[in-house]
Structure formats: C-alpha cells, structure tokens
CSV table of C-alpha atoms and ligand atoms in Angstrom, one decimal:
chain,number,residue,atom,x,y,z
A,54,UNK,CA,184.0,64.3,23.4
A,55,UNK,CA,180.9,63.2,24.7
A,56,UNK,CA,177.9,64.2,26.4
A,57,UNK,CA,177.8,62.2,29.1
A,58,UNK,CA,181.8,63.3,30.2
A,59,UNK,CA,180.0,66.9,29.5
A,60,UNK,CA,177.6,66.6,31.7
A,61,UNK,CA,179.9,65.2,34.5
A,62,UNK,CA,182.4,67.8,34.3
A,63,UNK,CA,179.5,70.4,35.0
A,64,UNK,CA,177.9,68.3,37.8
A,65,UNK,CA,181.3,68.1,39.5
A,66,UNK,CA,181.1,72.1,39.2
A,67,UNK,CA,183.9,72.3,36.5
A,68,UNK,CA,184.1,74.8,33.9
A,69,UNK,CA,183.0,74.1,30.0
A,70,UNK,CA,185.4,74.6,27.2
A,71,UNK,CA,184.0,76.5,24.2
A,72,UNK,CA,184.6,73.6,22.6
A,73,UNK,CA,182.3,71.1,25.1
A,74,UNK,CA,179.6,74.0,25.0
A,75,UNK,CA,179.2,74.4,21.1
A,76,UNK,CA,179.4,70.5,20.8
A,77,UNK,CA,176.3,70.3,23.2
A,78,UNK,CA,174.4,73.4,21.8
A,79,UNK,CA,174.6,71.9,18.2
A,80,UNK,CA,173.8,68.4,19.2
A,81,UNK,CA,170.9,69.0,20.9
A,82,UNK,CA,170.0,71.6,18.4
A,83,UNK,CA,170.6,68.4,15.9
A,84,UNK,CA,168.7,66.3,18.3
A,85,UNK,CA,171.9,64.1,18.8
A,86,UNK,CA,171.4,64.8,22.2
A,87,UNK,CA,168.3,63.7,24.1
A,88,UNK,CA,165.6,65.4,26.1
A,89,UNK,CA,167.0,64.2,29.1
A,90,UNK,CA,170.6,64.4,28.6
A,91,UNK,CA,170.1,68.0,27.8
A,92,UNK,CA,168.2,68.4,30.8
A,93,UNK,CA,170.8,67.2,32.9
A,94,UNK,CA,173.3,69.2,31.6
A,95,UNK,CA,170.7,72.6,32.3
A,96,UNK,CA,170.3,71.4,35.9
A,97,UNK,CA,174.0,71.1,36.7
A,98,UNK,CA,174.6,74.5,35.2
A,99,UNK,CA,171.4,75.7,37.2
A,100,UNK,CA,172.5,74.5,40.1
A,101,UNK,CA,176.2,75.5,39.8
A,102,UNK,CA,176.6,77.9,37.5
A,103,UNK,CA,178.5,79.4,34.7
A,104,UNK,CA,181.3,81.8,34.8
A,105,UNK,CA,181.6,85.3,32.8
A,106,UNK,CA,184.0,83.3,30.0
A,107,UNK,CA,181.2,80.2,29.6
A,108,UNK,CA,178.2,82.3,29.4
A,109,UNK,CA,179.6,84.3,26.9
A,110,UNK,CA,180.5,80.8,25.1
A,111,UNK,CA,176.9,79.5,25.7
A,112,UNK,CA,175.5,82.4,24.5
A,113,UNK,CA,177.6,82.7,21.1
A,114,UNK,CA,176.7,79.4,20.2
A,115,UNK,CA,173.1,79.5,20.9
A,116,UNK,CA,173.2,82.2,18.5
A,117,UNK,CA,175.1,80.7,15.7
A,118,UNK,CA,172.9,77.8,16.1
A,119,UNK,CA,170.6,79.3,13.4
A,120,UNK,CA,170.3,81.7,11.0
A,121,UNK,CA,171.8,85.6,12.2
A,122,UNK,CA,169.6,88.2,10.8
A,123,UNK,CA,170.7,91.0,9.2
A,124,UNK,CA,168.3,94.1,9.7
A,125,UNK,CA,170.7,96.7,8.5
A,126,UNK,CA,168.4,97.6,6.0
A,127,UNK,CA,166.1,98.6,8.1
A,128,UNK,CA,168.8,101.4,9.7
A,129,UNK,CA,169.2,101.6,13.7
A,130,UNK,CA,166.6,98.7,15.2
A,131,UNK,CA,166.7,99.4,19.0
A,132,UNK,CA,165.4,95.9,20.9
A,133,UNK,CA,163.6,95.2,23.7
A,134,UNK,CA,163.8,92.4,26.1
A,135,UNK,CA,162.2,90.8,29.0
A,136,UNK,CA,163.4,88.9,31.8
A,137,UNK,CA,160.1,88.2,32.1
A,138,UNK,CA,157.3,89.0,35.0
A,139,UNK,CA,153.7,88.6,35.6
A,140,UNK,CA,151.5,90.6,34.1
A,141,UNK,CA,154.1,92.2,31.9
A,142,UNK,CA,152.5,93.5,28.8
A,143,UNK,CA,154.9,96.3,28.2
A,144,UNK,CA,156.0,94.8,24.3
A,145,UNK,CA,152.3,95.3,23.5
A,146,UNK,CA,152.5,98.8,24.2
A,147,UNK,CA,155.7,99.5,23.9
A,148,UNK,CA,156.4,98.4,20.1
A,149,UNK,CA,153.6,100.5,18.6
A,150,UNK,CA,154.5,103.7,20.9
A,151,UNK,CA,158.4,103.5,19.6
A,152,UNK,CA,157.3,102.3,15.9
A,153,UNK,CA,154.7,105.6,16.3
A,154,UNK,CA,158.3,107.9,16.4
A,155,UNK,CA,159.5,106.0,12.9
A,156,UNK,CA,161.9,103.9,14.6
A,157,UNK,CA,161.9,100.4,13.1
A,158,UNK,CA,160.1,97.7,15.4
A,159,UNK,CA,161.6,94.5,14.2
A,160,UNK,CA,160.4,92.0,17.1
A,161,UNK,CA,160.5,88.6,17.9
A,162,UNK,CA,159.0,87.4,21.0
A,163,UNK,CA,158.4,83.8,23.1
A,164,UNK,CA,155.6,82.2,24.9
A,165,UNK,CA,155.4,82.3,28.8
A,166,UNK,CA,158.1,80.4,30.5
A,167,UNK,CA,157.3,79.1,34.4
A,168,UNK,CA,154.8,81.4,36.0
A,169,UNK,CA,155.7,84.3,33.9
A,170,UNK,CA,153.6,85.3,30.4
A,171,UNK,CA,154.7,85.7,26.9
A,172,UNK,CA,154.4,88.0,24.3
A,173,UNK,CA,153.2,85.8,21.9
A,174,UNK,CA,150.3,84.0,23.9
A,175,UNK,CA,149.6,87.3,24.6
A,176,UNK,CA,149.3,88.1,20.5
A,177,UNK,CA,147.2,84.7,19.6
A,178,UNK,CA,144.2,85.9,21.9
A,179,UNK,CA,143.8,87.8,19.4
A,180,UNK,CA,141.6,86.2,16.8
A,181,UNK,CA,143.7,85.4,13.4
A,182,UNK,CA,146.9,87.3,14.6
A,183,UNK,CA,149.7,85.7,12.8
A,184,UNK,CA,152.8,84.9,14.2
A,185,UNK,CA,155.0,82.9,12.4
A,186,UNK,CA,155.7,84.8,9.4
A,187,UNK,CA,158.5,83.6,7.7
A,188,UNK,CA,161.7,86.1,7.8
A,189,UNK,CA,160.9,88.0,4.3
A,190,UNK,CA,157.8,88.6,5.2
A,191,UNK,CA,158.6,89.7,8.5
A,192,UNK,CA,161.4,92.4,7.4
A,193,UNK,CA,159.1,93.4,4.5
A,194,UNK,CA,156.1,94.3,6.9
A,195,UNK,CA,158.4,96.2,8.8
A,196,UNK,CA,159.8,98.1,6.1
A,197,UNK,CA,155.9,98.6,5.2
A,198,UNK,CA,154.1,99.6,8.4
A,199,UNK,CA,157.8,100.5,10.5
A,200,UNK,CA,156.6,97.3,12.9
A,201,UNK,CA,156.3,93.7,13.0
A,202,UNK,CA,156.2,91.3,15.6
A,203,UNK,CA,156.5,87.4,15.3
A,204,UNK,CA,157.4,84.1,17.7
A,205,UNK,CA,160.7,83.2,17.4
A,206,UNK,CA,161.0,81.3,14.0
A,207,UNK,CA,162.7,77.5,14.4
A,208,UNK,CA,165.9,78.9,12.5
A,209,UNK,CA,166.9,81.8,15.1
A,210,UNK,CA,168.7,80.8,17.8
A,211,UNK,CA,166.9,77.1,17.7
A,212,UNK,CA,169.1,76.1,20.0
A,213,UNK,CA,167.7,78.8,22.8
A,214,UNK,CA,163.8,77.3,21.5
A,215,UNK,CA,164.6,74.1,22.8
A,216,UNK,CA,166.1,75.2,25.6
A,217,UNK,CA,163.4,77.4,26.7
A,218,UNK,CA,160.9,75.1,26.5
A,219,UNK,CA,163.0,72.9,28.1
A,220,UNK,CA,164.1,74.5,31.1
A,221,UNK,CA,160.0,75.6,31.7
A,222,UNK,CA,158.9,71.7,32.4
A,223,UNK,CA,162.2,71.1,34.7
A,224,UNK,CA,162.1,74.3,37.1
A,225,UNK,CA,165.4,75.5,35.7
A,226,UNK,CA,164.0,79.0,34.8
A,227,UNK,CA,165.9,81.5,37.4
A,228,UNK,CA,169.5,80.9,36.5
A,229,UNK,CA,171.8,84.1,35.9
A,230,UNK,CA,173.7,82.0,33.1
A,231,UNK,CA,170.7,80.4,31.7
A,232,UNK,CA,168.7,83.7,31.6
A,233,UNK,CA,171.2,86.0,30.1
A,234,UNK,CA,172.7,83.4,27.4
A,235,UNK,CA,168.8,82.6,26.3
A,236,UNK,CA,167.7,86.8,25.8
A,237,UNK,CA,171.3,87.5,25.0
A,238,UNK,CA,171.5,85.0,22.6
A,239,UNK,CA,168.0,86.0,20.8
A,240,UNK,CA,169.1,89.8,20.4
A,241,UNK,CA,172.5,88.8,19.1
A,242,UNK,CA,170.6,86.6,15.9
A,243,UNK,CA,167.5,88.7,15.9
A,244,UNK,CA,170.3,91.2,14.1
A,245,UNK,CA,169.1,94.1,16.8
A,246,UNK,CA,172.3,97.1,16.4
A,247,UNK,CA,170.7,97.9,20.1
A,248,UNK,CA,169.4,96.5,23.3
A,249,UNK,CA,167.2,97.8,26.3
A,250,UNK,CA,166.7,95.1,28.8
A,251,UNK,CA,163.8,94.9,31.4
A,252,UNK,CA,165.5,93.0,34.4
A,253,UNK,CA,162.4,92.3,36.4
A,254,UNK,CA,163.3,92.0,40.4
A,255,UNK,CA,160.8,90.2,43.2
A,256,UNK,CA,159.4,87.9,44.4
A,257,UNK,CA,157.2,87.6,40.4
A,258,UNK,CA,160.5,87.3,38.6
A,259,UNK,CA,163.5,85.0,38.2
A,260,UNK,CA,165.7,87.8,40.0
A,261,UNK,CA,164.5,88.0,43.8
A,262,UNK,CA,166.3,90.4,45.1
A,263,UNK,CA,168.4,93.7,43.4
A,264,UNK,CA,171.5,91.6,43.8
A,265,UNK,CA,170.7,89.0,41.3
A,266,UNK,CA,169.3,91.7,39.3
A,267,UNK,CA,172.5,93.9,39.1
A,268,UNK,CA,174.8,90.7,38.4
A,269,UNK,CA,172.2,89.8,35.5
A,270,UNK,CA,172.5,92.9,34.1
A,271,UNK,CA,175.4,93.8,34.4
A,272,UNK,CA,176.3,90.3,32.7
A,273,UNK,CA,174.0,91.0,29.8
A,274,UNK,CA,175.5,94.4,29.1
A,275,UNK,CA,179.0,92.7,28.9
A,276,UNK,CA,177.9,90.2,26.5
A,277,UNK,CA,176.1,93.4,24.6
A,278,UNK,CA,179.6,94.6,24.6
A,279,UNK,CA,181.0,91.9,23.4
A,280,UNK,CA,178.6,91.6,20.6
A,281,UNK,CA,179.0,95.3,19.6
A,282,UNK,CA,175.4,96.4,20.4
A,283,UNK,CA,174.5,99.2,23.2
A,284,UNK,CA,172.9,97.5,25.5
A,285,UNK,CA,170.9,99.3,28.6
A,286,UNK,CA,169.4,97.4,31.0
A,287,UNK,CA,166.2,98.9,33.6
A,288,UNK,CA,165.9,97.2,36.7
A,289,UNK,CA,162.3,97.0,37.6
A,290,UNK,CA,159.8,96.1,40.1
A,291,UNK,CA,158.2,92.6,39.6
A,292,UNK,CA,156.9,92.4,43.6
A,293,UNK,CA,153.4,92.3,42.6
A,294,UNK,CA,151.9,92.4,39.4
A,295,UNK,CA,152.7,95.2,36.8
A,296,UNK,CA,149.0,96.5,35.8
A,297,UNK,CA,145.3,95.2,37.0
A,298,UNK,CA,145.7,92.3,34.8
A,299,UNK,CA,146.7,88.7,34.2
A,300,UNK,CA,145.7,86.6,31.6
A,301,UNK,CA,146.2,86.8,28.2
A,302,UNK,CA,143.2,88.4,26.4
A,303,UNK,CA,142.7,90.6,29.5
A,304,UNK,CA,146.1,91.9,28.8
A,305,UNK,CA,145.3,92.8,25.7
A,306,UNK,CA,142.7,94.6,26.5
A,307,UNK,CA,144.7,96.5,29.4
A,308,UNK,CA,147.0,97.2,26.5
A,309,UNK,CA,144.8,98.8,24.1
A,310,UNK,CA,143.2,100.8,27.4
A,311,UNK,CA,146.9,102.3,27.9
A,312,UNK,CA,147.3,103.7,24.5
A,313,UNK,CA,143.8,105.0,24.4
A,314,UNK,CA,145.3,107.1,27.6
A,315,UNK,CA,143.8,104.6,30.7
A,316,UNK,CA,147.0,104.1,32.1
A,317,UNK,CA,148.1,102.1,35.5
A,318,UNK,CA,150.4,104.2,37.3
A,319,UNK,CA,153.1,101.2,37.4
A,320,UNK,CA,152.7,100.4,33.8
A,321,UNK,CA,152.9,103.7,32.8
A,322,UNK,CA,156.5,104.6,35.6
A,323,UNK,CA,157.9,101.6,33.3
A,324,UNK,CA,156.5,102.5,29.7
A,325,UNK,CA,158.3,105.7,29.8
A,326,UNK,CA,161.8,104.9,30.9
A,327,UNK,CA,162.3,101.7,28.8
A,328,UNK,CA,160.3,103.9,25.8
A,329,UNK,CA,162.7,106.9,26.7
A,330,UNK,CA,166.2,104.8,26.6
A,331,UNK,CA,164.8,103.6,23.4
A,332,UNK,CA,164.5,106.6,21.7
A,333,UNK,CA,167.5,108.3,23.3
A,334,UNK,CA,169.6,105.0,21.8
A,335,UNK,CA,167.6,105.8,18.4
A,336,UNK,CA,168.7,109.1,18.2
A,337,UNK,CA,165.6,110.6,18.7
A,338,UNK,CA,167.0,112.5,22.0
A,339,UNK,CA,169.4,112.2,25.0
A,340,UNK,CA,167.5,114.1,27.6
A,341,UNK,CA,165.0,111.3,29.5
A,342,UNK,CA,162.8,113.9,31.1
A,343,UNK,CA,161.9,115.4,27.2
A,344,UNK,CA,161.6,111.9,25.6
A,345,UNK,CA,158.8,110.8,28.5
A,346,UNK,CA,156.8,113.6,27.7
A,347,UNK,CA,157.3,112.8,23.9
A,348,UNK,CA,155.8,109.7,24.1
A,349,UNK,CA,153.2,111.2,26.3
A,350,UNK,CA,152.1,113.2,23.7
A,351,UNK,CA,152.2,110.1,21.1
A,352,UNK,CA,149.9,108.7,23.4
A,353,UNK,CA,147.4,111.8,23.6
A,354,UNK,CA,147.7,112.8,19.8
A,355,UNK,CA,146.4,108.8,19.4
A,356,UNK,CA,149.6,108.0,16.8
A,357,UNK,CA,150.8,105.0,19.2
A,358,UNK,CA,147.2,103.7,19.2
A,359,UNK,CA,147.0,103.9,15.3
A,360,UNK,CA,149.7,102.4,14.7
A,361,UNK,CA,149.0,99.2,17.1
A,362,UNK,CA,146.0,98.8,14.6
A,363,UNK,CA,148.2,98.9,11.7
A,364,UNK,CA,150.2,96.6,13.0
A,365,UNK,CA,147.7,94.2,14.2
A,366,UNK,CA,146.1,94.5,11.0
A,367,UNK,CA,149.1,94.1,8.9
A,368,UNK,CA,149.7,90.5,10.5
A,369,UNK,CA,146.2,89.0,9.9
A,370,UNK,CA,144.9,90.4,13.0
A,371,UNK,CA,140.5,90.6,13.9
A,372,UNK,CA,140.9,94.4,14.8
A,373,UNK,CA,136.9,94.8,14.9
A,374,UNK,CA,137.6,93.1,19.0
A,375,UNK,CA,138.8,97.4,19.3
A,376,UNK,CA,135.5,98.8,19.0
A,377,UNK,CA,133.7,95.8,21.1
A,378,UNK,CA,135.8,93.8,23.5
A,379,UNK,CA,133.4,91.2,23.6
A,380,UNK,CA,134.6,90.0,20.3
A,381,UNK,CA,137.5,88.6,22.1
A,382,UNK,CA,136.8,85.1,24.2
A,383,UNK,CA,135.2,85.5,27.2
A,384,UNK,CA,135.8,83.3,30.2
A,385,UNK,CA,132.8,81.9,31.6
A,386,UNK,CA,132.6,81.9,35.1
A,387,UNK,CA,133.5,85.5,36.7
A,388,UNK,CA,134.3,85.4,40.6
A,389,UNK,CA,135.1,88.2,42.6
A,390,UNK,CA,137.5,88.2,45.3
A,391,UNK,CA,136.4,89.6,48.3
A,392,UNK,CA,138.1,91.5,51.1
A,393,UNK,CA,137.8,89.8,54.7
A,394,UNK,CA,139.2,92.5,56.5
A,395,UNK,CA,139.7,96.7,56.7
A,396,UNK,CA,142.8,98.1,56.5
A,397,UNK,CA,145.2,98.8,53.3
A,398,UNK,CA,146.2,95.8,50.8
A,399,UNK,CA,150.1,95.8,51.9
A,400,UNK,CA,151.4,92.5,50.1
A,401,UNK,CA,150.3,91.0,46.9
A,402,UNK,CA,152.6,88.4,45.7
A,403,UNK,CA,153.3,88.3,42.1
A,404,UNK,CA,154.7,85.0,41.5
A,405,UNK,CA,151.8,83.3,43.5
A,406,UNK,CA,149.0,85.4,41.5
A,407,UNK,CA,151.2,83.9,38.2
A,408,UNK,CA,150.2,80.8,39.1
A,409,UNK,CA,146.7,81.2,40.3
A,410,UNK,CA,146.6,82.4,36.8
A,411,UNK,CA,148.7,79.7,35.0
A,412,UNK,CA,146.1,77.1,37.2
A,413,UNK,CA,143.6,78.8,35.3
A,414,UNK,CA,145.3,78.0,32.2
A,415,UNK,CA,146.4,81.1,31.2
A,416,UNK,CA,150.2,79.5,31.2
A,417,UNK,CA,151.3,76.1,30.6
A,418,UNK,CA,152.5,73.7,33.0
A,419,UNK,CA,153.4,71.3,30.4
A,420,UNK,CA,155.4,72.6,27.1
A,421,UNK,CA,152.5,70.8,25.2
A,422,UNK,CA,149.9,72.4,26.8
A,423,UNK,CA,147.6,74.7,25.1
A,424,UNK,CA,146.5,78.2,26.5
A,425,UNK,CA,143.1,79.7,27.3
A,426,UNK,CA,143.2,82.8,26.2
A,427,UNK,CA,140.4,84.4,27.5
A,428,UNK,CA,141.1,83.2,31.2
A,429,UNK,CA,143.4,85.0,34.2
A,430,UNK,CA,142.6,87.7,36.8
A,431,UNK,CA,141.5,91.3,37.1
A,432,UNK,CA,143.1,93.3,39.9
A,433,UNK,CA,140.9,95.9,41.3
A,434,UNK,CA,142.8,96.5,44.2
A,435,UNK,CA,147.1,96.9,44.3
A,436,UNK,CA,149.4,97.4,47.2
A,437,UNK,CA,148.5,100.9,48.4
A,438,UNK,CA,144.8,100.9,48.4
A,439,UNK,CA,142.5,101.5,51.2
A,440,UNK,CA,140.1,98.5,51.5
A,441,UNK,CA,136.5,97.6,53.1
A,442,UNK,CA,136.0,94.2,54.5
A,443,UNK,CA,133.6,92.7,52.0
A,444,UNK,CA,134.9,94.7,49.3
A,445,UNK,CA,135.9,93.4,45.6
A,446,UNK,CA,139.6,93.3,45.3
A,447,UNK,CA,140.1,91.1,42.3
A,448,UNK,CA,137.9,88.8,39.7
A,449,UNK,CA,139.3,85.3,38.8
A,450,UNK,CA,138.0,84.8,35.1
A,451,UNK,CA,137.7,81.1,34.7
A,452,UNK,CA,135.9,78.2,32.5
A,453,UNK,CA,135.5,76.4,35.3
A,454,UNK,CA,132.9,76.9,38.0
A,455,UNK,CA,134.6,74.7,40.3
A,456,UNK,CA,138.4,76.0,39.2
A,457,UNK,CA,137.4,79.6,39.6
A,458,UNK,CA,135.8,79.6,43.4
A,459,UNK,CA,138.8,77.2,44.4
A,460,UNK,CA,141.2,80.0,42.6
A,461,UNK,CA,139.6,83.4,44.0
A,462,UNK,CA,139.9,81.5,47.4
A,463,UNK,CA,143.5,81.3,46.5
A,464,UNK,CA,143.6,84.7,45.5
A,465,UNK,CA,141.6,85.8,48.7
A,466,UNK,CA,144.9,84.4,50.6
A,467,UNK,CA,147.5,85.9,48.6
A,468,UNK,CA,145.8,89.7,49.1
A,469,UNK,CA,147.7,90.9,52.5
A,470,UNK,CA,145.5,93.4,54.5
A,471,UNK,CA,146.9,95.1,57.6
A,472,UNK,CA,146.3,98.4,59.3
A,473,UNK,CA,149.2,100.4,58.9
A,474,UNK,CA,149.5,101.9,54.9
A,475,UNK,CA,152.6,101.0,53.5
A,476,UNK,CA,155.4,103.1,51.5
A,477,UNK,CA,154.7,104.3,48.3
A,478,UNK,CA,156.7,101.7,45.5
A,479,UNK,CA,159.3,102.5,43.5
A,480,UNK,CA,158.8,100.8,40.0
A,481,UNK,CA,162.2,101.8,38.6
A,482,UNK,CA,164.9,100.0,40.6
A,483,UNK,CA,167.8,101.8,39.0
A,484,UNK,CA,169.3,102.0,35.4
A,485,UNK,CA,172.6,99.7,34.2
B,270,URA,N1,163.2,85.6,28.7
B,270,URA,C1,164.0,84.8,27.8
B,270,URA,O1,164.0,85.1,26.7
B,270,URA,N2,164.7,83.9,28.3
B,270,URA,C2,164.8,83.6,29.6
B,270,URA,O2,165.5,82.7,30.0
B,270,URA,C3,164.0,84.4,30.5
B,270,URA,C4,163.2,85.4,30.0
C-alpha cells in the first residue's frame, strides 16, 4: 500500500478500505506522509466524498490515533460540539451554566477553522488563561471545580489536529465526511458517555442549507451510535451572526454580559435548547420546557456566573478584566458603520462579516498566523431592526487606521436595508 495508489483511488471517486484509511491517518499522524500528499488526499475526499461505511472508518481511526480518555470517573460527561459559526460563543457560556447544575464539564476545544472562531482563541484573550494542561491536570480540575476546558492536547485524536489545521489553509472546510469524522472523532477520544451537537446552517456555516445540515447530523448521530454515546444534534441558524459580536475578546465580553442576565435574543433561543438537551441527557430532567427555565434561574440566582469565575480562575485565568473590561486589550482604532439608507436591516451575511473580521485578524488565514485578540466587530443593529439613514449599525474594532475604514466600508456593504420588514427568524431549525 501506498499513498500515492491511495490518493488515486479517491480522485477517481473510489471507495477507501479501512485498511487504506488507517494506513493514511497513521502516516500522516507519523509524518510519513507529507503536507501535500495529505492535502491531496482531503481534496479528493472533499470533492467527492465519503460514504456512510468510510466515514465511520475515517473517523475510528482519527480517534485511535492518540490517546482515548477515559472520564468514567467523573460519572455521566455530556459533550458539546460545534460545527462551527461566526460569532458562536455558546461553549463560553454554556460550560459554566451546565457545570453550575453539578454536571461534570470536561471540555476540549479548537481554534477557528476558515471564517468561523474557536473556543480557544476565544479563551487566550483572556490574559494568562491556560489551555494546555496536561490530561491529569485537566481531569483533576474537573473533579475539583466540576469544569475544565483545554485546546485539544497533541495526543487526542492528533491525527484530527493535523487535519484541521490542514484543511483551514486549503479551503477544504465544508465537507459532510470531513466535518463529521473531525467532531465525531474528538468526542469519541475525548471519552464523552454523551453528545449534543450544534449543526450550524447558512450562509455563516459549512452547512448552507437544512439539507446538508440534516444529512450531517444525522450522519453524526449514526457514528454516536456506533460508538455507544447518545448523541443529539440541534440544527441552528448560522444566516447572520449569533449575538452583537465578533472577535475574540469582544466575545468574551458578550459572554460574561449573558450570564450576568444581558442576553441577545438569538444567543439566548440557542443557550437554552442545547443547555436543556444537556441536562435532560444528564439526568437532570426530560421535560425541555422545565429545564429552560432551570437554567434561567441559574442565570438569575448568579451560580452560572460564579462558576465561570471559578473556572477561569482555576486555569490561570486574570479574572480582575470582570470588574473592568478595559483590562482586556483594546483595539485601537474604533469605526462605526453607518446606515446610508431608512428602512429595516433585512440581510446580514454571516460568513462575509467572518471575514471582515478574520481581515481584521481576529482569525487566521494562515495556520501560522497569530490572532489579535482584542480586534473584530460590534453589531448594533441585526436583521429585524428598524434603521435611520446615518445611523450606527456596527463598529469595526481594528489596529489599523487604514484596515478599519477599509473594513467598516466592507461592513457598510454587507448590511442589507430595504423597506419592507422581514419575518421574524427562527434560531432553532429543528432537533435530530
Ligand atoms: N468543528 C470541528 O471540530 N471540526 C470541523 O471539521 C468543523 C467544526
């Protein structure tokens, strides 16, 4: 066997034997197989895909191709995933709400990928926050503080690291196999007993349309099967941006806002049905009406917010940025977007606000390149609102003077403004 025959067989839209994929997942894992070769290999499966049988394959060995945790120590861990999205800052709230209802948070996370943000860039704006702890001292914070989340360490599903970074630099992101065998693979060696899945759909996420987003999660819940852990998967709405901001630090921010009670609407629709499949796979109750106002209350009795400072705290984290934002980085150039026109703000494309953001150098467009954390874009103004010409409907936070008036003119494109107001969104697609 040999790469080069693997490669071809996929390029002339055969299928992979188990055997072919596990002798390419731990090559390249080995680095036996170059950058290249690998890359080749990801666009022919990008471009013509992977049956039920392969991804399943692809995803087994991406898993074995490290270490498999084993959290059962812990008791039930109930994970949660993203297909990614722009703006999406739901693990930031989300793991201190469900750790604030004693159920385990055990989390690892990974940096943005294409247009969409991560987790973890989202955690190092945070001055000191430590993310690679090692694997003891990741299980023994959880089994100290109930949470703990870290960047996916080199010996968990290494194979899915490379991959990932891999796939970012060559535009193979939004690929049904490649998607679901790189989260599937993750939850299967991060030793989770239980899976909730945010399958992000529109134009800001891999899945354009509710199609793609049914067939990808419907074939993550099959590998869940497969792999004996429950696995639910939320279809939501990635059309515009989730929240009012973009950026890494400014999500942050948003964050903390939410669990102090200053919640966007969206954010909030999408906090409580992930948060209430979580607790109702937990044990912590089957009806989905009762468990959104549970974690309602966590929010208004300030236990979720408490315990994000614990948690923060417990890895190395500043928390003094709570009491004074401005302890965080600030960007220096702020430039508001304005409105040219009356009417109601009917389109606001997700994926292209991503990348004004990533141009900003809140995302990479390089796997080497280094974040600004304290850059993105503040959206005062969503799909829905009434608008005044000459009206702020966004800032563009920038280091750049020249970068941030050429970016808010970008933005001042991308905000669609028309007469008529348009229907109200739904930001729960449907449940899988
Ligand atoms: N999130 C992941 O972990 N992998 C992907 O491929 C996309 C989103």
């Amino acid at each position: 066997m040999n790469i080069q025959e693997i490669i071809a067989k996929k390029r002339d839209k055969n299928k992979l034997s188990k055997e072919e994929i596990e002798y390419f997942v731990q090559n390249y894992t080995n680095e036996n197989i170059a950058d290249y070769q690998a890359a080749a290999l990801v666009m022919a499966i990008y471009i013509n895909g992977m049956d039920e049988e392969e991804t399943t394959n692809l995803t087994l060995a991406m898993a074995h191709s490290g270490d498999i945790l084993d959290l059962s120590e812990l008791g039930t861990v109930v994970d949660k995933h993203s297909t990614g999205g722009i703006g999406d800052k739901i693990t930031l709230i989300l793991a201190p709400i469900i750790s604030s209802f004693d159920i385990p948070v055990a989390k690892m996370s990974g940096k943005g990928l294409g247009y969409t943000g991560g987790t973890i860039d989202k955690l190092e704006s945070i001055p000191n926050y430590k993310t690679n702890l090692t694997i003891e001292e990741f299980i023994q914070k959880v089994k100290q503080n109930g949470i703990a989340v870290i960047s996916q360490t080199l010996k968990l599903a290494p194979a899915d690291k490379k991959l990932y970074a891999l796939r970012d630099v060559i535009s193979a992101t939004e690929s049904i196999p490649l998607i679901s065998s790189s989260i599937m693979s993750k939850k299967i060696a991060a030793g989770a007993s239980k899976i909730v899945l945010d399958v992000t759909c529109g134009i800001g996420a891999f899945m354009k349309n509710l199609k793609d987003a049914e067939k990808l999660a419907k074939m993550m819940k099959k590998i869940g099967e497969l792999a004996h852990k429950e696995t639910i998967c939320i279809i939501t709405n990635m059309e515009e941006p989730l929240g009012k901001t973009v950026g890494n630090s400014l999500e942050v921010i948003e964050s903390v806002e939410f669990l102090k009670g200053n919640m966007e609407q969206d954010v909030k629709e999408v906090i409580l049905e992930l948060g209430s499949y979580m607790l109702k796979l937990a044990g912590k109750g089957e009806n989905i009406k009762q468990n959104k106002q549970k974690i309602l209350n966590n929010i208004e009795n300030g236990k979720a917010f408490e315990k994000f400072k614990v948690w923060i705290e417990s890895q190395n984290g500043d928390i003094s940025f709570l009491e004074d934002y401005k302890k965080l980085k600030k960007a220096k150039y702020i430039v508001p977007v304005l409105a040219q026109n009356n009417g109601y703000v009917t389109s606001l494309n997700a994926q292209k606000v991503g990348e004004i953001s990533r141009n900003l150098g809140a995302g990479r467009i390089k796997k080497e390149d280094i974040i600004l954390p304290e850059v993105g874009v503040v959206l005062e103004k969503k799909v829905g609102y009434a608008v005044q010409k000459g009206e702020i409907l966004a800032y563009i936070h920038a280091n750049n003077e020249e970068l941030a008036n050429s970016q808010a003119k970008e933005l001042q494109k991308v905000y669609e403004i028309q007469n008529n107001k348009p229907e109200p969104k739904k930001n729960v697609l449907k449940v899988i």
